[in-house]
Structures are given as C-alpha cells and as structure tokens.
mmCIF file of C-alpha atoms in Angstrom:
data_model
loop_
_atom_site.group_PDB
_atom_site.id
_atom_site.type_symbol
_atom_site.label_atom_id
_atom_site.label_comp_id
_atom_site.label_asym_id
_atom_site.label_seq_id
_atom_site.Cartn_x
_atom_site.Cartn_y
_atom_site.Cartn_z
ATOM 1 C CA GLY A 25 0.000 0.000 0.000
ATOM 2 C CA GLN A 26 0.922 3.672 -0.040
ATOM 3 C CA GLN A 27 3.594 4.690 2.424
ATOM 4 C CA LEU A 28 4.323 7.873 4.263
ATOM 5 C CA ASN A 29 7.870 8.099 5.558
ATOM 6 C CA GLN A 30 7.944 10.135 8.728
ATOM 7 C CA SER A 31 11.164 11.243 10.384
ATOM 8 C CA PRO A 32 12.675 11.284 12.826
ATOM 9 C CA GLN A 33 11.127 8.242 14.506
ATOM 10 C CA SER A 34 11.890 9.729 17.900
ATOM 11 C CA MET A 35 13.576 12.727 19.420
ATOM 12 C CA PHE A 36 14.296 14.222 22.773
ATOM 13 C CA ILE A 37 13.419 17.780 23.557
ATOM 14 C CA GLN A 38 14.577 20.229 26.166
ATOM 15 C CA GLU A 39 12.181 22.915 27.217
ATOM 16 C CA GLY A 40 12.574 25.959 25.022
ATOM 17 C CA GLU A 41 14.053 24.151 22.039
ATOM 18 C CA ASP A 42 12.575 24.271 18.544
ATOM 19 C CA VAL A 43 11.554 20.937 17.033
ATOM 20 C CA SER A 44 11.189 19.900 13.389
ATOM 21 C CA MET A 45 9.790 16.770 11.806
ATOM 22 C CA ASN A 46 8.746 15.840 8.303
ATOM 23 C CA CYS A 47 6.816 13.431 6.173
ATOM 24 C CA THR A 48 7.634 12.336 2.626
ATOM 25 C CA SER A 49 6.064 10.120 0.015
ATOM 26 C CA SER A 50 6.618 8.995 -3.545
ATOM 27 C CA SER A 51 2.961 9.834 -4.272
ATOM 28 C CA ILE A 52 1.140 13.140 -4.601
ATOM 29 C CA PHE A 53 -1.254 14.208 -1.870
ATOM 30 C CA ASN A 54 -4.136 16.672 -2.039
ATOM 31 C CA THR A 55 -4.305 17.280 1.705
ATOM 32 C CA TRP A 56 -1.878 17.017 4.596
ATOM 33 C CA LEU A 57 -2.854 16.905 8.243
ATOM 34 C CA TRP A 58 -0.847 16.721 11.445
ATOM 35 C CA TYR A 59 -2.137 14.986 14.565
ATOM 36 C CA LYS A 60 -0.834 14.516 18.123
ATOM 37 C CA GLN A 61 -1.598 11.425 20.150
ATOM 38 C CA ASP A 62 -1.174 11.048 23.890
ATOM 39 C CA PRO A 63 -1.073 7.605 25.566
ATOM 40 C CA GLY A 64 -4.497 5.968 25.729
ATOM 41 C CA GLU A 65 -6.116 8.665 23.614
ATOM 42 C CA GLY A 66 -7.109 9.065 20.000
ATOM 43 C CA PRO A 67 -5.179 11.381 17.654
ATOM 44 C CA VAL A 68 -6.021 15.074 18.020
ATOM 45 C CA LEU A 69 -5.979 17.260 14.914
ATOM 46 C CA LEU A 70 -3.382 20.057 15.045
ATOM 47 C CA ILE A 71 -3.177 21.544 11.560
ATOM 48 C CA ALA A 72 -4.736 20.898 8.138
ATOM 49 C CA LEU A 73 -3.102 21.952 4.847
ATOM 50 C CA TYR A 74 -4.893 22.099 1.499
ATOM 51 C CA LYS A 75 -2.628 23.742 -1.103
ATOM 52 C CA ALA A 76 0.923 23.210 -2.310
ATOM 53 C CA GLY A 77 3.222 25.727 -0.639
ATOM 54 C CA GLU A 78 0.695 26.572 2.073
ATOM 55 C CA LEU A 79 2.175 27.576 5.425
ATOM 56 C CA THR A 80 -0.205 27.445 8.396
ATOM 57 C CA SER A 81 0.308 28.149 12.087
ATOM 58 C CA ASN A 82 -1.545 27.080 15.194
ATOM 59 C CA GLY A 83 0.048 28.795 18.187
ATOM 60 C CA ARG A 84 3.645 27.568 18.451
ATOM 61 C CA LEU A 85 3.074 25.005 15.687
ATOM 62 C CA THR A 86 3.760 25.748 12.033
ATOM 63 C CA ALA A 87 3.227 23.298 9.200
ATOM 64 C CA GLN A 88 3.914 23.507 5.489
ATOM 65 C CA PHE A 89 2.515 21.673 2.470
ATOM 66 C CA GLY A 90 5.517 20.943 0.242
ATOM 67 C CA ILE A 91 5.517 22.454 -3.250
ATOM 68 C CA THR A 92 6.017 19.034 -4.843
ATOM 69 C CA ARG A 93 2.858 17.867 -3.021
ATOM 70 C CA LYS A 94 4.862 14.859 -1.808
ATOM 71 C CA ASP A 95 5.960 16.165 1.569
ATOM 72 C CA SER A 96 5.015 18.183 4.613
ATOM 73 C CA PHE A 97 6.837 19.652 7.586
ATOM 74 C CA LEU A 98 5.865 20.444 11.155
ATOM 75 C CA ASN A 99 7.795 22.800 13.392
ATOM 76 C CA ILE A 100 7.233 23.404 17.095
ATOM 77 C CA SER A 101 8.828 26.527 18.500
ATOM 78 C CA ALA A 102 9.921 27.005 22.115
ATOM 79 C CA SER A 103 8.847 23.521 23.202
ATOM 80 C CA ILE A 104 7.198 22.973 26.591
ATOM 81 C CA PRO A 105 6.800 19.730 28.566
ATOM 82 C CA SER A 106 3.219 19.156 27.380
ATOM 83 C CA ASP A 107 4.482 18.907 23.785
ATOM 84 C CA VAL A 108 5.629 15.373 24.649
ATOM 85 C CA GLY A 109 3.679 12.747 22.732
ATOM 86 C CA ILE A 110 3.522 11.113 19.308
ATOM 87 C CA TYR A 111 2.992 13.272 16.235
ATOM 88 C CA PHE A 112 1.505 11.773 13.087
ATOM 89 C CA CYS A 113 1.358 13.146 9.597
ATOM 90 C CA ALA A 114 -1.576 12.028 7.481
ATOM 91 C CA GLY A 115 -2.586 12.726 3.924
ATOM 92 C CA GLN A 116 -5.300 12.255 1.381
ATOM 93 C CA LEU A 117 -3.860 10.671 -1.731
ATOM 94 C CA ARG A 118 -4.469 12.402 -5.077
ATOM 95 C CA MET A 119 -6.273 10.043 -7.458
ATOM 96 C CA ASN A 120 -5.672 9.821 -11.223
ATOM 97 C CA TYR A 121 -8.716 11.955 -11.997
ATOM 98 C CA GLY A 122 -7.448 14.688 -9.692
ATOM 99 C CA GLY A 123 -9.796 14.086 -6.809
ATOM 100 C CA SER A 124 -8.883 12.748 -3.380
ATOM 101 C CA GLN A 125 -8.990 9.257 -1.971
ATOM 102 C CA GLY A 126 -11.551 9.330 0.816
ATOM 103 C CA ASN A 127 -9.463 7.947 3.653
ATOM 104 C CA LEU A 128 -6.301 9.260 5.294
ATOM 105 C CA ILE A 129 -2.932 7.530 5.037
ATOM 106 C CA PHE A 130 -0.820 7.900 8.196
ATOM 107 C CA GLY A 131 2.896 7.948 8.854
ATOM 108 C CA LYS A 132 4.380 5.840 11.652
ATOM 109 C CA GLY A 133 4.773 8.790 13.954
ATOM 110 C CA THR A 134 7.483 10.856 15.606
ATOM 111 C CA LYS A 135 7.770 10.313 19.347
ATOM 112 C CA LEU A 136 8.777 13.368 21.330
ATOM 113 C CA SER A 137 10.235 12.726 24.764
ATOM 114 C CA VAL A 138 11.869 14.935 27.378
ATOM 115 C CA LYS A 139 15.660 14.894 27.534
ATOM 116 C CA PRO A 140 16.857 13.007 30.601
ATOM 117 C CA GLY B 22 -22.424 14.845 20.811
ATOM 118 C CA ALA B 23 -19.438 17.039 21.474
ATOM 119 C CA GLY B 24 -16.913 14.518 20.242
ATOM 120 C CA VAL B 25 -16.611 11.054 18.746
ATOM 121 C CA SER B 26 -17.537 8.464 21.345
ATOM 122 C CA GLN B 27 -16.403 4.847 21.226
ATOM 123 C CA THR B 28 -17.581 1.989 23.398
ATOM 124 C CA PRO B 29 -16.310 -0.031 25.076
ATOM 125 C CA SER B 30 -12.970 1.622 25.829
ATOM 126 C CA ASN B 31 -11.456 -1.793 26.509
ATOM 127 C CA LYS B 32 -12.521 -5.247 25.430
ATOM 128 C CA VAL B 33 -10.904 -8.557 26.291
ATOM 129 C CA THR B 34 -12.221 -11.577 24.442
ATOM 130 C CA GLU B 35 -11.256 -15.165 23.876
ATOM 131 C CA LYS B 36 -9.911 -16.400 20.580
ATOM 132 C CA GLY B 37 -12.761 -17.487 18.336
ATOM 133 C CA LYS B 38 -15.392 -15.226 19.888
ATOM 134 C CA TYR B 39 -17.436 -12.537 18.155
ATOM 135 C CA VAL B 40 -17.077 -8.861 19.141
ATOM 136 C CA GLU B 41 -18.850 -5.626 18.303
ATOM 137 C CA LEU B 42 -17.290 -2.199 18.667
ATOM 138 C CA ARG B 43 -19.484 0.894 18.611
ATOM 139 C CA CYS B 44 -18.844 4.407 17.365
ATOM 140 C CA ASP B 45 -20.984 7.499 17.904
ATOM 141 C CA PRO B 46 -19.758 10.213 15.523
ATOM 142 C CA ILE B 47 -19.960 13.957 16.006
ATOM 143 C CA SER B 48 -23.545 15.054 15.390
ATOM 144 C CA GLY B 49 -24.080 16.089 11.781
ATOM 145 C CA HIS B 50 -20.942 14.433 10.440
ATOM 146 C CA THR B 51 -21.798 12.423 7.345
ATOM 147 C CA ALA B 52 -18.453 10.659 6.913
ATOM 148 C CA LEU B 53 -17.339 7.998 9.388
ATOM 149 C CA TYR B 54 -14.050 6.093 9.346
ATOM 150 C CA TRP B 55 -12.669 3.044 11.099
ATOM 151 C CA TYR B 56 -8.924 2.631 11.596
ATOM 152 C CA ARG B 57 -6.824 0.046 13.403
ATOM 153 C CA GLN B 58 -3.651 0.971 15.273
ATOM 154 C CA SER B 59 -1.057 -1.555 16.383
ATOM 155 C CA LEU B 60 1.601 -0.738 18.972
ATOM 156 C CA GLY B 61 4.208 1.639 17.612
ATOM 157 C CA GLN B 62 2.384 2.173 14.325
ATOM 158 C CA GLY B 63 0.184 4.818 12.786
ATOM 159 C CA PRO B 64 -3.527 4.204 12.275
ATOM 160 C CA GLU B 65 -4.339 1.957 9.314
ATOM 161 C CA PHE B 66 -7.500 2.471 7.326
ATOM 162 C CA LEU B 67 -10.223 -0.181 7.464
ATOM 163 C CA ILE B 68 -13.469 1.247 6.051
ATOM 164 C CA TYR B 69 -15.294 4.494 5.583
ATOM 165 C CA PHE B 70 -18.957 5.446 5.248
ATOM 166 C CA GLN B 71 -20.652 8.350 3.539
ATOM 167 C CA GLY B 72 -24.076 8.324 5.111
ATOM 168 C CA THR B 73 -25.347 4.771 5.396
ATOM 169 C CA GLY B 74 -23.259 3.211 2.659
ATOM 170 C CA ALA B 75 -19.691 1.963 2.780
ATOM 171 C CA ALA B 76 -17.861 4.184 0.284
ATOM 172 C CA ASP B 77 -14.614 2.249 0.614
ATOM 173 C CA ASP B 78 -14.040 -1.013 2.486
ATOM 174 C CA SER B 79 -10.725 -1.848 0.867
ATOM 175 C CA GLY B 80 -8.874 -1.771 4.186
ATOM 176 C CA LEU B 81 -10.827 -4.581 5.831
ATOM 177 C CA PRO B 82 -8.246 -7.372 6.247
ATOM 178 C CA ASN B 83 -10.580 -10.317 5.532
ATOM 179 C CA ASP B 84 -14.203 -11.386 5.597
ATOM 180 C CA ARG B 85 -14.198 -11.797 9.371
ATOM 181 C CA PHE B 86 -14.462 -8.007 9.578
ATOM 182 C CA PHE B 87 -17.680 -6.188 8.788
ATOM 183 C CA ALA B 88 -19.091 -2.759 9.606
ATOM 184 C CA VAL B 89 -22.536 -1.214 9.404
ATOM 185 C CA ARG B 90 -24.066 2.229 9.748
ATOM 186 C CA PRO B 91 -27.779 1.582 9.214
ATOM 187 C CA GLU B 92 -29.122 5.061 9.982
ATOM 188 C CA GLY B 93 -26.174 7.140 8.888
ATOM 189 C CA SER B 94 -25.080 7.961 12.428
ATOM 190 C CA VAL B 95 -23.856 5.261 14.836
ATOM 191 C CA SER B 96 -21.602 2.603 13.354
ATOM 192 C CA THR B 97 -20.699 -0.874 14.573
ATOM 193 C CA LEU B 98 -17.545 -2.739 13.620
ATOM 194 C CA LYS B 99 -18.064 -6.484 13.882
ATOM 195 C CA ILE B 100 -15.299 -9.061 14.087
ATOM 196 C CA GLN B 101 -16.108 -12.758 13.827
ATOM 197 C CA ARG B 102 -13.956 -15.654 15.023
ATOM 198 C CA THR B 103 -11.433 -13.308 16.596
ATOM 199 C CA GLU B 104 -7.737 -14.148 16.382
ATOM 200 C CA ARG B 105 -4.867 -13.010 18.584
ATOM 201 C CA GLY B 106 -3.571 -10.943 15.666
ATOM 202 C CA ASP B 107 -6.737 -8.848 15.815
ATOM 203 C CA SER B 108 -5.509 -7.335 19.094
ATOM 204 C CA ALA B 109 -5.073 -3.595 18.518
ATOM 205 C CA VAL B 110 -6.673 -0.238 19.208
ATOM 206 C CA TYR B 111 -9.647 0.349 16.928
ATOM 207 C CA LEU B 112 -10.173 4.029 16.211
ATOM 208 C CA CYS B 113 -13.239 5.720 14.808
ATOM 209 C CA ALA B 114 -13.254 9.184 13.227
ATOM 210 C CA SER B 115 -15.858 11.403 11.627
ATOM 211 C CA SER B 116 -15.900 14.459 9.387
ATOM 212 C CA GLN B 117 -18.349 16.784 7.720
ATOM 213 C CA LEU B 118 -19.282 16.337 4.060
ATOM 214 C CA ARG B 119 -16.361 17.274 1.771
ATOM 215 C CA ASP B 120 -14.216 18.235 4.788
ATOM 216 C CA THR B 121 -10.934 16.350 5.032
ATOM 217 C CA ARG B 122 -10.499 17.137 8.727
ATOM 218 C CA ALA B 123 -11.271 13.905 10.538
ATOM 219 C CA PHE B 124 -11.833 13.948 14.309
ATOM 220 C CA PHE B 125 -11.043 10.818 16.269
ATOM 221 C CA GLY B 126 -12.553 9.076 19.255
ATOM 222 C CA GLN B 127 -10.428 7.713 22.092
ATOM 223 C CA GLY B 128 -10.437 4.225 20.600
ATOM 224 C CA THR B 129 -11.360 0.743 21.762
ATOM 225 C CA ARG B 130 -8.463 -1.400 22.910
ATOM 226 C CA LEU B 131 -9.232 -4.972 21.839
ATOM 227 C CA THR B 132 -7.250 -7.807 23.375
ATOM 228 C CA VAL B 133 -7.788 -11.346 22.111
ATOM 229 C CA VAL B 134 -6.470 -13.992 24.514
#
C-alpha cells in the first residue's frame, strides 16, 4: 500500500528548544494533516493543509505543504513539557482523476520525549 | 455529541469469539471512518462510510471483519472468530461532508487472549 515516511522516529526535547519533523512520500497528496496522540487517547488534529506551498500556524506550531505535493513539515517553536507525545502526519492521496482518496494515510509517527 | 464516542474503551475476548465495537460520531458528520492501530504504528485504514453506505471497504483485512451504519449515524464494527492478531486499538473518526479534517474518538483497545 501507499507509504508515508515520517522522520525522525523519535527525538528528545529540552524545554525551550525548537523541534522539526517531516513526512515524505513517492505519491502526490491533495491534503496534509498533522495529529498529536497522547497515551491511551485518540489522535487530536493540530493543523490541516490544502494547497501546495501553504504555510499554516496554530500557536507555536507551524506546518507547510511541500511544493512538490509529496511532503510536509511540522515545526514546534519554544517547546514545553506538554508537547511530549507522538505526532503523526496524514494525507489524502491524489487520485488519477485529480480528486482525493476518501481515507487518510498515516505515517508511523514521531515520538517526542523529554531529555533526561 | 461534542466529540466522537467509542464503546467499550477496553474489550478482552477469547480467541474465536465474536465482538462488536461501537462508534458514535460527532452530530451532523456524514463521513465515518474506522482505523486500526497496532503498537508503535500509525492508524491503518479499514473502512469508511458516507451516510449509510460503505464508500470504501478496501482496508478490511478479511471477511471476518464487517461494519454497518444503518441510519447514517452510529456505526458498529463487527469481528467474527477473533484471532490473537486482531488485538489492537480500533479508532473511529468522523468528518463533515467534503471536509478532510477527521476527528477521532479515544479508541477501543481490543485484546484477544
């Protein structure tokens, strides 16, 4: 099936640091979304992106829809302890006729932990 | 309701038994999705509904899995003859018509022993 390659798989953060993660694919996507999941909970939507090149912010989070339509980036500025969790990228695949596949394809996640 | 609600939150069943997992979507959301999440993985698509009909069931792993949404609101995911490999968190999400933003419930953790 279609794959989304999300990196890094895990990273450690210190309070105040900026964090970056990305998602790439060999296929073109019409929509990119970023979710955060805490233990025992479902994913929570952070940001949705709809157009190539789009840059959208939600507080300290900024995400971009890559101009090739095959990648997306998420940045977290001035991280705080509650940023810890697993971040997932997800996308709607572009179909041959130009429309979108109905379901979302997810990456494997980036786990953010606090530096020991 | 205010959010997507899934019941039960945890289910332990014996191998070979039948289970039903329920999802109450956000009120007014016409699209409903089922995903399965294994430990350390992202959610994997199973099936999605537009209204009462299954628009895409290509993610269902085999014919032991079936889902219904008879009135276009609540959905039930049904698993027959459960196997240990079915153990996972089953997530439900919903969205408005033509809106790609899907909102998830807290999931049902299924354990087959």
